[in-house]
XYZ file of C-alpha atoms in Angstrom:
624
model
C 161.590 -112.292 -167.992
C 161.744 -108.513 -168.361
C 164.880 -106.508 -168.879
C 165.210 -105.655 -165.206
C 165.163 -109.298 -164.250
C 167.786 -110.123 -166.835
C 170.090 -107.383 -165.515
C 169.712 -108.747 -161.982
C 170.783 -112.215 -163.088
C 173.774 -110.788 -164.922
C 174.848 -108.803 -161.835
C 174.626 -111.875 -159.608
C 176.713 -113.907 -162.060
C 179.326 -111.142 -162.229
C 179.543 -110.878 -158.434
C 179.971 -114.663 -158.207
C 182.780 -114.580 -160.772
C 184.598 -111.801 -158.874
C 184.323 -113.697 -155.610
C 185.760 -116.833 -157.247
C 188.695 -114.863 -158.623
C 189.368 -113.216 -155.259
C 189.138 -116.595 -153.505
C 191.656 -118.111 -155.902
C 194.170 -115.288 -155.608
C 195.467 -116.109 -152.070
C 196.018 -119.720 -153.140
C 198.057 -118.610 -156.127
C 200.022 -116.143 -154.060
C 200.625 -118.748 -151.370
C 201.914 -121.210 -153.945
C 204.185 -118.576 -155.410
C 205.513 -117.677 -151.968
C 206.105 -121.334 -151.173
C 208.096 -121.878 -154.365
C 210.077 -118.735 -153.738
C 210.839 -119.880 -150.196
C 211.955 -123.301 -151.426
C 214.322 -121.781 -153.950
C 215.752 -119.434 -151.334
C 216.323 -122.340 -148.908
C 219.302 -123.484 -151.012
C 222.255 -121.091 -150.806
C 223.604 -119.996 -154.170
C 227.041 -121.430 -153.312
C 225.472 -124.886 -152.815
C 222.814 -124.904 -155.555
C 223.504 -127.414 -158.326
C 221.599 -128.978 -161.204
C 223.834 -132.001 -161.828
C 224.968 -133.888 -158.744
C 227.737 -136.544 -158.770
C 227.845 -138.916 -155.781
C 231.148 -140.740 -155.187
C 231.093 -143.551 -152.629
C 234.094 -143.916 -150.307
C 233.591 -147.247 -148.633
C 235.800 -149.569 -146.596
C 239.490 -149.302 -145.810
C 241.348 -146.579 -147.711
C 244.404 -147.737 -149.664
C 246.320 -146.764 -152.789
C 243.609 -148.274 -154.993
C 240.982 -146.187 -153.226
C 243.072 -143.108 -154.027
C 243.449 -144.060 -157.706
C 239.719 -144.743 -157.999
C 238.666 -141.567 -156.184
C 240.896 -139.390 -158.370
C 239.503 -141.065 -161.505
C 235.914 -140.554 -160.395
C 236.466 -136.912 -159.437
C 237.947 -136.313 -162.909
C 235.000 -138.193 -164.429
C 232.543 -135.903 -162.592
C 234.409 -132.844 -163.862
C 234.346 -134.099 -167.451
C 230.631 -134.930 -167.176
C 229.806 -131.347 -166.227
C 228.707 -131.964 -162.636
C 227.932 -128.837 -160.591
C 228.577 -130.497 -157.219
C 230.336 -133.569 -155.840
C 229.098 -135.533 -152.832
C 231.618 -137.875 -151.170
C 229.471 -140.473 -149.422
C 231.695 -141.858 -146.654
C 231.459 -145.113 -144.750
C 235.070 -145.874 -143.841
C 237.221 -146.850 -140.841
C 240.227 -145.050 -142.378
C 243.372 -146.455 -143.929
C 246.772 -145.474 -145.310
C 247.847 -141.928 -144.500
C 249.431 -141.402 -147.922
C 246.268 -142.443 -149.754
C 244.093 -140.300 -147.465
C 246.180 -137.185 -148.145
C 246.097 -137.872 -151.894
C 242.288 -138.018 -151.813
C 242.106 -134.851 -149.709
C 244.346 -133.009 -152.177
C 242.254 -134.279 -155.113
C 239.063 -132.912 -153.520
C 240.610 -129.538 -152.697
C 242.257 -129.281 -156.118
C 239.131 -130.172 -158.100
C 237.682 -127.624 -160.503
C 234.351 -128.311 -158.748
C 234.553 -126.449 -155.446
C 230.962 -127.306 -154.444
C 231.907 -130.434 -152.473
C 229.937 -132.027 -149.637
C 230.908 -134.984 -147.436
C 227.942 -137.205 -146.598
C 228.906 -139.258 -143.519
C 226.686 -142.298 -143.962
C 227.116 -143.609 -141.336
C 230.794 -143.547 -140.182
C 233.881 -141.504 -141.008
C 236.704 -142.585 -138.736
C 240.420 -141.836 -139.015
C 241.250 -141.227 -142.696
C 237.527 -141.046 -143.459
C 237.288 -138.057 -141.093
C 240.245 -136.349 -142.814
C 238.536 -136.758 -146.208
C 235.263 -135.392 -144.791
C 237.038 -132.276 -143.497
C 238.528 -131.704 -146.972
C 235.040 -131.077 -148.397
C 233.469 -127.628 -148.193
C 230.453 -128.880 -146.223
C 229.531 -131.930 -144.165
C 226.134 -133.601 -143.819
C 225.354 -136.782 -141.915
C 222.929 -139.628 -141.681
C 221.196 -140.381 -138.386
C 223.037 -141.932 -136.610
C 226.573 -141.082 -137.703
C 230.058 -140.999 -136.135
C 233.144 -138.999 -137.000
C 236.697 -138.620 -135.630
C 239.557 -140.651 -134.111
C 242.222 -139.873 -136.705
C 245.176 -140.713 -134.444
C 247.952 -142.095 -136.723
C 249.253 -145.590 -135.998
C 251.450 -148.080 -137.818
C 250.382 -151.554 -138.908
C 252.978 -154.162 -139.865
C 253.493 -157.935 -139.644
C 254.604 -157.290 -136.051
C 251.183 -155.868 -135.156
C 249.764 -152.425 -134.347
C 251.828 -149.820 -132.529
C 252.053 -146.093 -132.017
C 254.457 -143.728 -133.719
C 258.120 -143.558 -132.836
C 259.673 -140.118 -132.321
C 261.039 -140.100 -135.893
C 257.736 -141.266 -137.383
C 255.873 -138.651 -135.377
C 258.080 -135.882 -136.779
C 257.485 -137.249 -140.265
C 253.743 -137.838 -140.205
C 252.247 -135.127 -137.981
C 253.277 -132.101 -140.108
C 251.478 -133.178 -143.335
C 248.482 -134.507 -141.393
C 248.006 -131.446 -139.178
C 248.706 -129.142 -142.132
C 245.861 -130.792 -144.029
C 243.289 -130.601 -141.227
C 244.272 -127.005 -140.333
C 243.880 -126.006 -143.988
C 240.493 -127.760 -144.111
C 239.372 -125.928 -140.970
C 240.312 -122.552 -142.458
C 238.593 -123.353 -145.756
C 235.297 -124.338 -144.148
C 235.297 -122.298 -140.927
C 235.710 -125.217 -138.503
C 237.344 -124.620 -135.134
C 241.108 -125.169 -135.519
C 241.660 -126.446 -131.996
C 238.860 -128.977 -132.242
C 240.103 -130.482 -135.519
C 243.528 -130.924 -133.933
C 241.871 -132.909 -131.121
C 240.707 -135.378 -133.797
C 244.326 -136.111 -134.768
C 246.385 -135.578 -131.589
C 245.706 -136.692 -128.032
C 246.580 -134.658 -124.946
C 244.359 -131.712 -126.034
C 242.011 -130.512 -123.266
C 239.448 -127.944 -124.465
C 236.510 -125.881 -123.241
C 233.752 -124.518 -125.460
C 232.627 -120.895 -125.103
C 230.168 -118.739 -127.057
C 231.419 -115.542 -128.676
C 228.624 -113.088 -127.856
C 229.653 -110.732 -130.667
C 229.456 -113.322 -133.439
C 227.298 -115.942 -131.667
C 229.880 -118.546 -132.720
C 231.202 -121.412 -130.642
C 234.949 -121.197 -129.945
C 237.084 -123.859 -128.285
C 239.858 -122.736 -125.952
C 242.541 -124.452 -123.896
C 243.100 -124.062 -120.164
C 245.487 -121.136 -120.389
C 243.050 -119.201 -122.588
C 240.232 -120.074 -120.194
C 242.159 -118.542 -117.294
C 242.728 -115.459 -119.447
C 238.991 -114.981 -120.004
C 237.453 -116.182 -116.733
C 238.173 -116.198 -113.021
C 238.252 -119.361 -110.982
C 238.994 -122.940 -111.882
C 237.811 -124.203 -115.279
C 234.867 -126.610 -114.986
C 235.661 -130.285 -115.342
C 233.783 -133.506 -115.004
C 232.341 -135.553 -117.810
C 233.415 -133.985 -121.125
C 230.899 -133.372 -123.900
C 233.035 -135.306 -126.382
C 234.144 -138.882 -125.898
C 237.684 -140.014 -126.619
C 239.273 -143.332 -127.450
C 240.406 -144.724 -124.077
C 244.154 -144.785 -123.615
C 244.023 -148.414 -122.566
C 242.862 -149.415 -126.043
C 245.889 -147.842 -127.653
C 248.724 -148.207 -125.195
C 250.990 -145.710 -123.498
C 253.440 -145.680 -126.429
C 250.802 -143.927 -128.549
C 250.871 -140.772 -126.452
C 253.565 -138.068 -126.560
C 256.885 -139.923 -127.054
C 259.548 -139.890 -124.391
C 261.737 -136.841 -124.704
C 258.776 -134.668 -125.751
C 257.252 -134.196 -122.319
C 255.172 -131.105 -121.732
C 257.122 -128.005 -120.937
C 256.411 -125.890 -117.875
C 252.807 -124.784 -117.890
C 251.641 -127.329 -120.497
C 248.546 -129.365 -119.805
C 248.987 -133.038 -119.103
C 245.300 -133.790 -119.261
C 244.987 -133.825 -115.488
C 244.321 -130.169 -114.784
C 247.774 -128.590 -114.970
C 248.435 -125.352 -116.765
C 248.665 -125.515 -120.498
C 250.927 -123.777 -122.948
C 249.199 -122.660 -126.091
C 250.702 -121.487 -129.313
C 249.526 -118.829 -131.662
C 248.746 -116.077 -129.135
C 250.748 -112.997 -128.338
C 250.630 -109.636 -126.606
C 248.675 -109.976 -123.380
C 247.581 -113.512 -124.103
C 248.389 -116.151 -121.553
C 251.096 -117.873 -123.565
C 253.767 -116.919 -125.976
C 253.946 -118.654 -129.336
C 257.165 -120.275 -130.419
C 259.396 -117.949 -132.350
C 258.614 -118.323 -136.016
C 261.403 -118.437 -138.576
C 261.493 -115.751 -141.205
C 260.031 -118.173 -143.776
C 256.749 -118.351 -141.835
C 254.032 -115.778 -142.441
C 252.577 -114.783 -139.065
C 249.143 -114.250 -140.635
C 248.984 -117.872 -141.812
C 250.991 -119.479 -138.991
C 249.727 -122.700 -137.436
C 247.954 -122.320 -134.087
C 248.858 -125.321 -131.891
C 246.191 -126.255 -129.376
C 248.809 -127.933 -127.195
C 252.498 -127.400 -126.555
C 253.075 -131.064 -127.404
C 253.186 -130.160 -131.112
C 255.295 -127.022 -130.788
C 258.286 -128.929 -132.194
C 256.521 -129.384 -135.556
C 254.536 -126.123 -135.600
C 257.022 -124.372 -137.897
C 256.825 -127.163 -140.468
C 253.036 -127.016 -140.388
C 253.022 -123.219 -140.740
C 255.113 -123.435 -143.909
C 252.392 -125.576 -145.520
C 249.532 -123.137 -144.802
C 248.610 -120.261 -147.112
C 245.231 -119.216 -145.645
C 244.747 -116.838 -142.738
C 243.104 -118.107 -139.598
C 239.764 -116.618 -138.547
C 240.201 -117.799 -134.976
C 240.179 -114.845 -132.529
C 243.382 -114.150 -130.625
C 242.510 -114.567 -126.963
C 243.646 -111.648 -124.773
C 242.597 -110.161 -121.447
C 240.803 -107.365 -123.297
C 238.228 -109.967 -124.343
C 236.961 -110.615 -120.813
C 233.183 -110.467 -120.866
C 232.945 -111.215 -124.577
C 232.677 -114.991 -124.154
C 229.988 -116.804 -122.191
C 228.486 -120.226 -121.353
C 231.700 -122.226 -120.904
C 231.475 -126.036 -120.879
C 233.990 -128.885 -120.688
C 234.496 -130.167 -124.252
C 237.223 -132.842 -124.155
C 239.721 -134.092 -121.578
C 242.659 -134.953 -123.876
C 242.690 -138.639 -122.959
C 242.586 -139.584 -126.635
C 241.451 -138.440 -130.073
C 237.834 -137.312 -129.971
C 234.787 -138.844 -131.636
C 231.637 -136.837 -132.484
C 228.125 -138.085 -133.177
C 225.776 -136.555 -135.732
C 224.082 -134.259 -133.189
C 227.461 -133.050 -131.885
C 228.700 -132.403 -135.417
C 225.705 -130.110 -135.919
C 226.072 -128.450 -132.499
C 229.788 -127.716 -132.937
C 229.494 -126.256 -136.418
C 230.643 -129.183 -138.592
C 227.394 -130.557 -140.038
C 224.926 -128.610 -142.200
C 222.076 -131.101 -141.840
C 220.856 -134.698 -141.821
C 220.394 -136.536 -145.128
C 218.939 -140.032 -145.318
C 218.070 -140.611 -149.003
C 219.078 -139.561 -152.492
C 215.806 -137.643 -152.765
C 216.734 -135.585 -149.711
C 220.174 -135.056 -151.204
C 218.635 -133.659 -154.399
C 216.468 -131.353 -152.313
C 219.483 -130.232 -150.260
C 221.190 -129.017 -153.445
C 218.050 -128.038 -155.345
C 219.352 -130.410 -158.010
C 217.520 -132.044 -160.910
C 219.790 -134.989 -161.675
C 221.922 -137.338 -159.560
C 224.461 -139.848 -160.844
C 226.697 -142.251 -158.947
C 230.293 -143.079 -159.845
C 231.490 -146.365 -158.382
C 234.775 -148.244 -158.256
C 234.952 -150.238 -161.514
C 235.731 -153.930 -161.930
C 239.317 -153.401 -163.108
C 240.146 -151.359 -159.990
C 238.569 -154.013 -157.773
C 240.457 -156.783 -159.597
C 243.767 -154.913 -159.352
C 243.121 -154.309 -155.649
C 242.501 -158.061 -155.260
C 245.818 -158.840 -156.973
C 247.566 -156.340 -154.697
C 246.288 -157.889 -151.477
C 248.964 -159.509 -149.355
C 247.733 -163.146 -149.532
C 247.336 -162.976 -153.325
C 250.767 -161.415 -153.804
C 252.297 -164.148 -151.653
C 250.552 -166.770 -153.799
C 251.788 -165.082 -157.003
C 255.374 -165.157 -155.738
C 255.018 -168.889 -155.048
C 253.618 -169.511 -158.545
C 256.379 -167.380 -160.078
C 259.203 -169.274 -158.342
C 257.619 -172.665 -159.062
C 257.137 -171.691 -162.707
C 260.815 -170.725 -163.044
C 261.809 -173.979 -161.325
C 259.646 -176.133 -163.604
C 260.941 -174.381 -166.731
C 264.566 -174.786 -165.611
C 264.162 -178.505 -164.915
C 262.008 -179.154 -168.019
C 262.874 -176.518 -170.646
C 260.490 -176.178 -173.536
C 257.412 -177.453 -171.701
C 255.887 -173.922 -171.868
C 253.848 -174.641 -168.731
C 256.424 -173.276 -166.296
C 257.290 -170.248 -168.418
C 253.630 -169.315 -168.906
C 252.901 -169.600 -165.187
C 255.972 -167.536 -164.288
C 255.179 -164.786 -166.809
C 251.543 -164.598 -165.707
C 252.511 -164.398 -162.038
C 255.130 -161.756 -162.787
C 252.541 -159.642 -164.604
C 250.210 -159.937 -161.609
C 253.039 -158.889 -159.299
C 254.328 -155.943 -161.350
C 251.434 -154.318 -163.226
C 249.079 -153.405 -160.308
C 251.890 -151.921 -158.146
C 253.132 -149.891 -161.126
C 249.690 -148.311 -161.523
C 249.684 -147.088 -157.897
C 253.357 -146.062 -157.999
C 254.588 -148.920 -155.815
C 256.818 -150.442 -158.493
C 258.919 -149.150 -161.349
C 261.156 -150.355 -164.138
C 264.065 -151.094 -161.820
C 262.075 -153.887 -160.119
C 261.393 -155.481 -163.531
C 265.066 -155.197 -164.474
C 266.136 -156.690 -161.144
C 263.762 -159.647 -161.460
C 264.624 -160.253 -165.131
C 268.367 -159.899 -164.493
C 268.164 -162.288 -161.566
C 266.472 -164.943 -163.693
C 269.068 -164.544 -166.479
C 271.969 -164.869 -164.027
C 270.478 -168.029 -162.515
C 269.943 -169.569 -165.967
C 273.554 -168.783 -166.907
C 274.763 -170.457 -163.737
C 272.630 -173.585 -164.198
C 272.973 -174.267 -167.920
C 276.235 -172.702 -169.027
C 278.654 -172.196 -166.139
C 279.763 -175.117 -163.920
C 279.084 -175.117 -160.185
C 277.299 -172.313 -158.365
C 279.312 -169.132 -158.058
C 279.077 -165.399 -158.662
C 276.235 -165.407 -161.208
C 274.092 -167.747 -159.149
C 274.457 -165.719 -155.955
C 274.019 -162.408 -157.805
C 270.903 -163.781 -159.517
C 269.303 -164.828 -156.239
C 270.042 -161.448 -154.646
C 268.696 -159.522 -157.652
C 265.553 -161.660 -157.751
C 264.938 -161.151 -154.024
C 265.533 -157.386 -154.186
C 263.256 -157.024 -157.222
C 260.396 -158.913 -155.589
C 260.703 -156.961 -152.333
C 260.839 -153.724 -154.339
C 257.284 -154.286 -155.598
C 256.087 -153.757 -152.001
C 257.852 -150.413 -151.470
C 256.174 -147.224 -152.739
C 258.267 -145.152 -155.141
C 256.805 -141.867 -153.902
C 256.642 -140.399 -150.388
C 256.036 -142.952 -147.668
C 254.077 -142.520 -144.468
C 253.613 -144.639 -141.368
C 250.662 -146.946 -141.831
C 251.390 -147.928 -145.438
C 252.026 -151.499 -144.277
C 248.280 -151.719 -143.777
C 247.922 -152.004 -147.514
C 250.784 -154.391 -148.101
C 253.506 -151.809 -148.615
C 256.855 -151.494 -146.876
C 260.276 -153.101 -146.625
C 259.478 -155.348 -143.665
C 256.227 -156.598 -145.165
C 257.886 -157.220 -148.535
C 260.921 -159.050 -147.153
C 258.790 -161.216 -144.859
C 256.348 -162.100 -147.628
C 259.085 -162.951 -150.159
C 261.026 -165.120 -147.684
C 257.952 -167.067 -146.578
C 256.753 -167.467 -150.174
C 260.197 -168.669 -151.295
C 260.340 -171.264 -148.533
C 256.838 -172.445 -149.459
C 257.731 -172.669 -153.153
C 260.875 -174.701 -152.427
C 258.823 -177.194 -150.427
C 256.264 -177.255 -153.233
C 258.979 -177.828 -155.841
C 260.336 -180.770 -153.873
C 256.935 -182.463 -153.709
C 256.296 -181.773 -157.397
C 259.512 -183.529 -158.401
C 258.867 -186.416 -156.047
C 255.301 -186.942 -157.262
C 255.471 -185.663 -160.830
C 254.245 -188.969 -162.281
C 251.048 -188.730 -160.181
C 250.229 -185.126 -161.123
C 248.064 -185.000 -164.289
C 249.610 -181.782 -165.500
C 253.178 -183.085 -165.248
C 252.802 -186.763 -166.031
C 253.003 -186.243 -169.791
C 256.465 -184.749 -169.385
C 257.780 -187.774 -167.470
C 259.088 -190.834 -169.319
C 257.307 -194.010 -168.208
C 259.327 -197.165 -167.770
C 258.557 -199.381 -170.813
C 257.168 -202.843 -170.385
C 260.018 -205.409 -170.413
C 260.361 -207.375 -173.638
C 262.567 -210.019 -172.084
C 261.491 -213.163 -170.351
C 260.963 -212.351 -166.677
C 262.597 -215.589 -165.495
C 265.666 -214.891 -167.591
C 265.988 -211.420 -166.094
C 265.605 -212.790 -162.567
C 268.175 -215.545 -163.058
C 270.834 -213.385 -164.708
C 270.780 -209.679 -163.751
C 272.681 -207.512 -166.228
C 275.655 -205.500 -164.962
C 275.318 -201.740 -164.438
C 276.896 -199.405 -166.999
C 280.505 -198.482 -166.355
C 282.192 -195.067 -166.764
C 283.001 -194.562 -170.432
C 280.029 -196.586 -171.725
C 278.135 -194.840 -174.511
C 274.398 -194.590 -174.962
C 271.735 -192.171 -176.051
C 269.201 -189.891 -174.355
C 265.690 -191.308 -174.415
C 264.260 -187.996 -173.153
C 265.718 -184.525 -173.108
C 268.089 -184.118 -170.163
C 267.571 -180.635 -168.648
C 269.368 -181.780 -166.533
C 267.555 -185.009 -165.531
C 265.680 -187.603 -167.547
C 266.112 -191.105 -169.004
C 268.939 -192.602 -171.050
C 269.473 -195.931 -172.808
C 272.773 -197.771 -172.452
C 272.846 -201.003 -174.381
C 269.327 -202.355 -174.304
C 268.425 -200.980 -170.863
C 266.960 -197.671 -169.730
C 268.149 -195.751 -166.670
C 267.384 -192.561 -164.759
C 270.179 -190.127 -165.454
C 271.423 -186.675 -164.468
C 273.442 -184.578 -166.908
C 276.757 -183.305 -165.570
C 276.199 -179.835 -167.096
C 274.350 -178.244 -169.969
C 271.496 -180.128 -171.606
C 270.908 -182.623 -174.455
C 267.863 -183.456 -176.544
C 266.348 -186.894 -176.887
C 268.308 -189.103 -179.273
C 271.657 -187.339 -178.637
C 274.626 -189.584 -177.752
C 275.796 -189.538 -174.146
C 278.695 -190.985 -172.169
C 278.430 -192.474 -168.707
C 280.643 -190.656 -166.191
C 279.623 -192.445 -163.001
C 276.726 -192.678 -160.592
C 274.944 -190.052 -158.505
C 272.727 -191.675 -155.929
C 270.443 -194.091 -157.783
C 270.896 -192.371 -161.144
C 273.623 -192.418 -163.754
C 275.811 -189.323 -164.067
C 276.299 -188.665 -167.771
C 277.658 -186.033 -170.132
C 277.192 -185.339 -173.830
C 279.422 -187.679 -175.858
C 280.692 -184.616 -177.748
C 282.233 -183.276 -174.521
C 284.734 -186.126 -174.442
C 288.088 -184.881 -175.806
C 289.318 -186.651 -178.926
C 291.568 -189.621 -178.136
C 290.912 -189.466 -174.411
C 290.340 -192.920 -172.907
C 287.341 -193.520 -170.681
C 287.840 -192.205 -167.127
C 286.372 -193.098 -163.785
C 283.282 -191.125 -162.737
C 283.432 -188.237 -160.401
C 281.230 -190.153 -157.984
C 281.087 -193.942 -158.113
C 279.350 -194.844 -154.872
C 275.758 -195.944 -154.899
């Protein structure tokens, strides 16, 4: 091949190489653009490398609160960049819910996301609102945080006093959550309080959805507000009962909506707005004041305002805003607390997306690592010990153990059972702040007083009665939280009524059990070794039958065959008898003196108790 031919080949090879490079360049650029787009899909405020997932599952109680606070602290110590609270809960104790909400908001990790997977009702909804963002599974449900009380008498609504006590902290928490995360303040109130009728409208300036009450609707639009089937479902009133609505004496004032189309009074607006807010005391900052969606909570609005320190972003509705809002629709009718599905949570600005798997969760955060923190075995075991049936059983074991040890001192069995049951009763409640040292002192003092009365002091007087009262008060005290109490704590076995009822029923059960133990002690394997068996007779049976020996008389001396504490067996002459000690106790082998008879047993006393030179006396009770 000549030189010209070689140059032609070289040129063709060069052109081919250039074309290959040019063909590859769009692919490279496309890949680069795709990666850049993926990285930009995660907002900087959400992006995290290390993700900690904390599962909130089942009913929420004090043990849930303890565990959640521990796991949040564990995530902080492990260097997590974000915390996901995976929620599947029907709710629970108000106090525990508020503790968890405060722990989330007070965490050093502010990148918090609630993953509703699949349900967050009642307290679960309150915890979800406490997180900075919410995501859901498909399907998912959220809402119905109406407070109720649960006790041995059943489920009921709040009394007027309970309502004044519980609504301020609950509404303060959800209003604060709404302001932190940009949720609509009126709509979050409709999750907690019934009687709130709302319409949704679109703010054309911000393109945001705003929920307004009837009075605000009439300020913005002409004509009657549209009604019909609301977009959001509510818990039917018939499932809750009329007592769960606004208590008597708190009826709507003039102009307030009753859920049937009347005018409504709204708080938080001023100037030319359709309603006038309640006068705020000087301690309330108008910029952070609570905005009540219904006049039914005006009586507690000041208390709620004092707990808020963030300004509201909700627009103040005035007549000047006519034409700014469009596309009104009927949101909720106020017949009960609302419930939202996953699609509604997204539509109304609560949910940021749908997450089904851990892989999708990692992608949502742009994270590299995911770890799960679960409730550990000790928390589960302590929760088991704190459950109402187990606590009732522990009280029964405790009382039976004290009874066995009092009737058979030194056997160890009763004392060990009583101490173990007492530890199970006291230690778990102390961890969750439902018991303190005074309960231990009351229980211990009660036992000491009873022992003094039985073994040292005759009869049953001051110390015996004081001991029973102290023991009862101490046991009931383990059911009553030491810190702030809220309606609904009885759901987790806390409260005066629950404690008193449980202790009384357990005491009655233990007394019946003690009676059967004493009657059948010889047949129970555990107790039979502590009971003296009647020895085989050494005499000729015919001789015994033909000439029965006389019963011991008062003043006869003998010795204890078993320890009398206070009952047991004694030997008088060459015969053994069941005996009951008059007071105190004696060991086996100690001399005794017959005092008389008590039922089918001899009534005896220690021989040393007989005064020197005193002749034998008749027994205190000599009838068979």
